[in-house]
Amino acid sequence: MTAPNGRRRGVAGNAGLYTAAGVCAVLFLIPFYLIVRNALATDAEITGEEWRFFPAEIQWGNITELFTDPTVPFGRSLVNSAVIGVLHTLGTLLVCSLAGYGLARIPYKHANKVFSLVLLTLMVPAAVTFVPSFVLVSSLGWVSSLRGLIIPGLFSGFTCFLFRQYFLGFPKELEEAARVDGLGYFGAYWRVVVPNSLNFFAAIAVITFVSGWNAFLWPLVIGQDQEAWTVQVALSSYMTNQTVNFHLIFMATAISILPLVLVFVFLQRWLVQGVAQTGIKG
Amino acid sequence: MFTGPFLAGLIVFVYIPIGWSAWLSFFEARSTVTPTEFVGFANYVDMLTDGDFMTSLGTFTVFAAIVVPVTWAVSLGLALLVHRLRFMKAFFRSVFFLPTAVSFVAASLIWKMSIFSGVRFGLANTVLNLFGVDSVAWLASPDPPWYWLVIVTVRLWLQSGFYMILFLAALQNIPAELYEAAAIDGAKRGWQTFRYITLPQLRATSTAVILLLLIAAYQAFDEFYNLLAKTTWGRPPLVELYQTALGENQDYGRGSAGALILTALICAVTLLQGRLLGFGRGEGER
């Protein structure tokens, strides 16, 4: 892509553009720099009177100190988040893609009613239903359990909606060929549609995983025992816990964002396409 | 049925809780989900006359009024900037997109403990001191309301990259002929082309971005909870509800009433906005 009127832009214009981009980039990167600097420094360096750009000596020991800190079970919370993230993602993909496929393809007389039921839930932000959902989940006895943390989040009206829109655009001819060969709806879905939609599934998977990993309100409400804390809840506990040291807080922050930053860096181009595709089209 | 499991889940985990909550909201239900005493609309009246809940609605209004237009402008600005770059485009796009990976909790920690900490070693105060300005207690006082600067910049940093991508995708879909035609018609490059070609072509995306920003603003919880946990100011509705239902009182009756008031409000605003901006037209039929 060339810029619409880029050809005749002078050197001065270019310099201006790149200066602006550079300044913005520095502003956007400062928080990342601060995390790394603070994570690998001593408290004295972080809170010192004099601003230091880099720690005098890199404190790798902060990592082991974080994982052996008895006040916050950080390692445990990482495991919880990973397990929840993976199961949440797989479950959402399965349930929502099937539903989206059914809504897009299978003629059924109440399909429109069902679809409006789904659309209605889009109007009610999930965060507003946390009080009612908490009431339900606590009466099921699922508080502080993996079930309580994972299952209620699987039924995303928005993801179902995205799948439906995607399947509506999926070439029908491919499926019809499969049907002629004697496959049922499910066979066509599983053997033809899914293998040909891996890009889309993967994009949704990344987006679902990211939002699951970064979720805070629901894990805060449900994960009442320390054993059931996710990374985000553990991080948040540092804000109220006065005894924890700065270097541990920032090491924990750094470790909590590392997996996602790696995903973003390596899947960059492809992730951007996914977001642009699944976002909204004009 | 393909839709069966999803529908069952939707009913159990979305519709039943809402129904149950509607039922609970008419009862006195403290620390228990089996209500005892029918109180009619008393919970609703309590919430609506409760200064704190009403203040939280005001907080939200201020928040949305700042954060929606600012994020819209910044993400559009970044998109236009990146779109015009000829080399290192992918690099700059990645840099602006990267914060999307960070959670609100992590970002709040950086903002509170390192950038906007009230003491001298915070980055913002260090910079201010360089210019001979006294340190500011960013979060410790509602007057002057510096905490808004902290709250808004967190969200701006985290979200702009995501919306920038949506704008970038839309910018790439604008046919080059439009710009050529405009040039022939004598439109000056820069502001005029932007005003009469780019902006109208981005209309659909802009509308959707504004709607998404508003919805995201309604859900604001994480950064408020983490940045202003111990204060009595700057509480949006969700934080207020959290305190009502899961705080010291465990008042599920009033919490439910509040949740339903909020839901009704959001539905009304979404519908109104859909009307005004024409979003969702043609949706729903197939």
Coordinates of C-alpha atoms in Angstrom, one line a residue, chain A residues 9-148:
Chain A
R9 CA 5.5 14.5 -0.4
G10 CA 8.7 16.3 0.2
V11 CA 11.6 15.2 2.5
A12 CA 10.4 17.7 5.1
G13 CA 7.0 16.2 5.2
N14 CA 8.5 12.8 5.7
A15 CA 10.8 14.0 8.5
G16 CA 7.7 15.5 10.2
L17 CA 5.8 12.3 9.9
Y18 CA 8.6 10.2 11.3
T19 CA 9.3 12.6 14.1
A20 CA 5.6 12.5 15.1
A21 CA 5.6 8.7 14.8
G22 CA 8.8 8.4 16.8
V23 CA 7.5 10.7 19.6
C24 CA 4.3 8.6 19.9
A25 CA 6.3 5.4 19.8
V26 CA 8.5 6.5 22.7
L27 CA 5.4 7.5 24.7
F28 CA 3.8 4.2 24.1
L29 CA 6.9 2.3 25.1
I30 CA 7.7 4.1 28.3
P31 CA 5.5 2.0 30.5
F32 CA 7.1 -1.2 29.1
Y33 CA 10.5 0.3 29.9
L34 CA 9.4 1.2 33.4
I35 CA 8.2 -2.4 34.1
V36 CA 11.5 -3.9 32.9
R37 CA 13.6 -1.4 34.7
N38 CA 11.8 -1.7 38.0
A39 CA 11.5 -5.5 37.8
L40 CA 15.2 -5.9 37.6
A41 CA 16.2 -3.2 40.1
T42 CA 16.4 -2.9 43.9
D43 CA 13.7 -1.0 45.9
A44 CA 16.3 1.7 46.7
E45 CA 16.9 2.3 43.0
I46 CA 13.1 2.4 42.2
T47 CA 12.3 4.8 45.0
G48 CA 15.5 6.7 45.1
E49 CA 15.7 10.5 44.9
E50 CA 17.8 10.5 41.8
W51 CA 16.3 9.1 38.6
R52 CA 18.2 6.1 37.3
F53 CA 17.6 4.9 33.8
F54 CA 19.0 1.5 34.4
P55 CA 19.7 -0.5 37.6
A56 CA 23.3 -0.5 38.5
E57 CA 23.2 -4.2 38.7
I58 CA 20.5 -6.4 37.2
Q59 CA 18.7 -8.2 39.9
W60 CA 17.8 -11.6 38.4
G61 CA 17.3 -12.8 42.0
N62 CA 14.0 -10.9 42.0
I63 CA 12.5 -13.7 40.0
T64 CA 13.2 -16.4 42.5
E65 CA 12.2 -14.1 45.3
L66 CA 8.8 -13.5 43.7
F67 CA 8.0 -17.2 43.4
T68 CA 9.1 -18.0 47.0
D69 CA 7.2 -15.0 48.5
P70 CA 4.7 -16.5 51.0
T71 CA 2.2 -13.7 51.1
V72 CA 1.0 -14.0 47.5
P73 CA 0.9 -17.5 45.8
F74 CA 2.1 -16.0 42.5
G75 CA 3.2 -19.3 40.9
R76 CA -0.1 -20.9 41.7
S77 CA -2.0 -18.0 40.2
L78 CA 0.0 -18.3 36.9
V79 CA -1.0 -22.0 36.7
N80 CA -4.6 -21.1 37.4
S81 CA -4.6 -18.5 34.7
A82 CA -3.0 -20.8 32.2
V83 CA -5.5 -23.6 32.8
I84 CA -8.5 -21.3 32.8
G85 CA -7.2 -19.5 29.7
V86 CA -6.8 -22.7 27.7
L87 CA -10.1 -24.4 28.8
H88 CA -12.0 -21.1 28.4
T89 CA -10.7 -20.7 24.9
L90 CA -11.3 -24.3 23.8
G91 CA -14.8 -24.3 25.3
T92 CA -15.8 -21.0 23.8
L93 CA -14.6 -22.0 20.4
L94 CA -16.6 -25.3 20.5
V95 CA -19.8 -24.0 21.9
C96 CA -20.0 -20.7 20.0
S97 CA -18.8 -22.0 16.7
L98 CA -21.5 -24.8 16.7
A99 CA -24.1 -22.3 17.7
G100 CA -23.0 -19.8 15.1
Y101 CA -23.0 -22.5 12.5
G102 CA -26.5 -23.7 13.4
L103 CA -27.8 -20.2 13.3
A104 CA -26.2 -19.4 9.9
R105 CA -27.0 -22.7 8.1
I106 CA -29.7 -24.8 9.5
P107 CA -33.2 -23.8 8.5
Y108 CA -35.3 -23.9 11.6
K109 CA -38.5 -22.1 12.2
H110 CA -37.5 -20.5 15.5
A111 CA -34.0 -19.6 14.3
N112 CA -34.8 -15.9 14.2
K113 CA -36.2 -15.9 17.7
V114 CA -33.1 -17.7 19.0
F115 CA -30.9 -15.2 17.2
S116 CA -32.7 -12.2 18.7
L117 CA -32.3 -13.9 22.1
V118 CA -28.5 -13.9 21.4
L119 CA -28.5 -10.3 20.2
L120 CA -30.3 -9.2 23.3
T121 CA -27.5 -10.4 25.5
L122 CA -25.1 -8.2 23.5
M123 CA -27.1 -5.2 24.8
V124 CA -26.5 -6.2 28.4
P125 CA -22.8 -5.9 29.1
A126 CA -21.5 -9.0 30.9
A127 CA -20.1 -6.8 33.6
V128 CA -23.5 -5.6 34.7
T129 CA -24.7 -9.2 35.2
F130 CA -21.9 -10.0 37.7
V131 CA -24.2 -9.5 40.7
P132 CA -26.9 -11.9 39.4
S133 CA -24.3 -14.3 38.1
F134 CA -22.5 -14.3 41.4
V135 CA -25.8 -15.1 43.1
L136 CA -26.3 -18.0 40.8
V137 CA -22.8 -19.4 41.0
S138 CA -22.6 -19.1 44.7
S139 CA -25.9 -21.0 45.1
L140 CA -24.4 -23.7 42.9
G141 CA -21.5 -23.8 45.3
W142 CA -19.0 -23.0 42.6
V143 CA -17.3 -20.1 44.3
S144 CA -13.5 -20.5 44.4
S145 CA -13.6 -23.4 41.9
L146 CA -12.4 -23.8 38.4
R147 CA -15.9 -24.6 37.3
G148 CA -17.1 -21.3 38.6

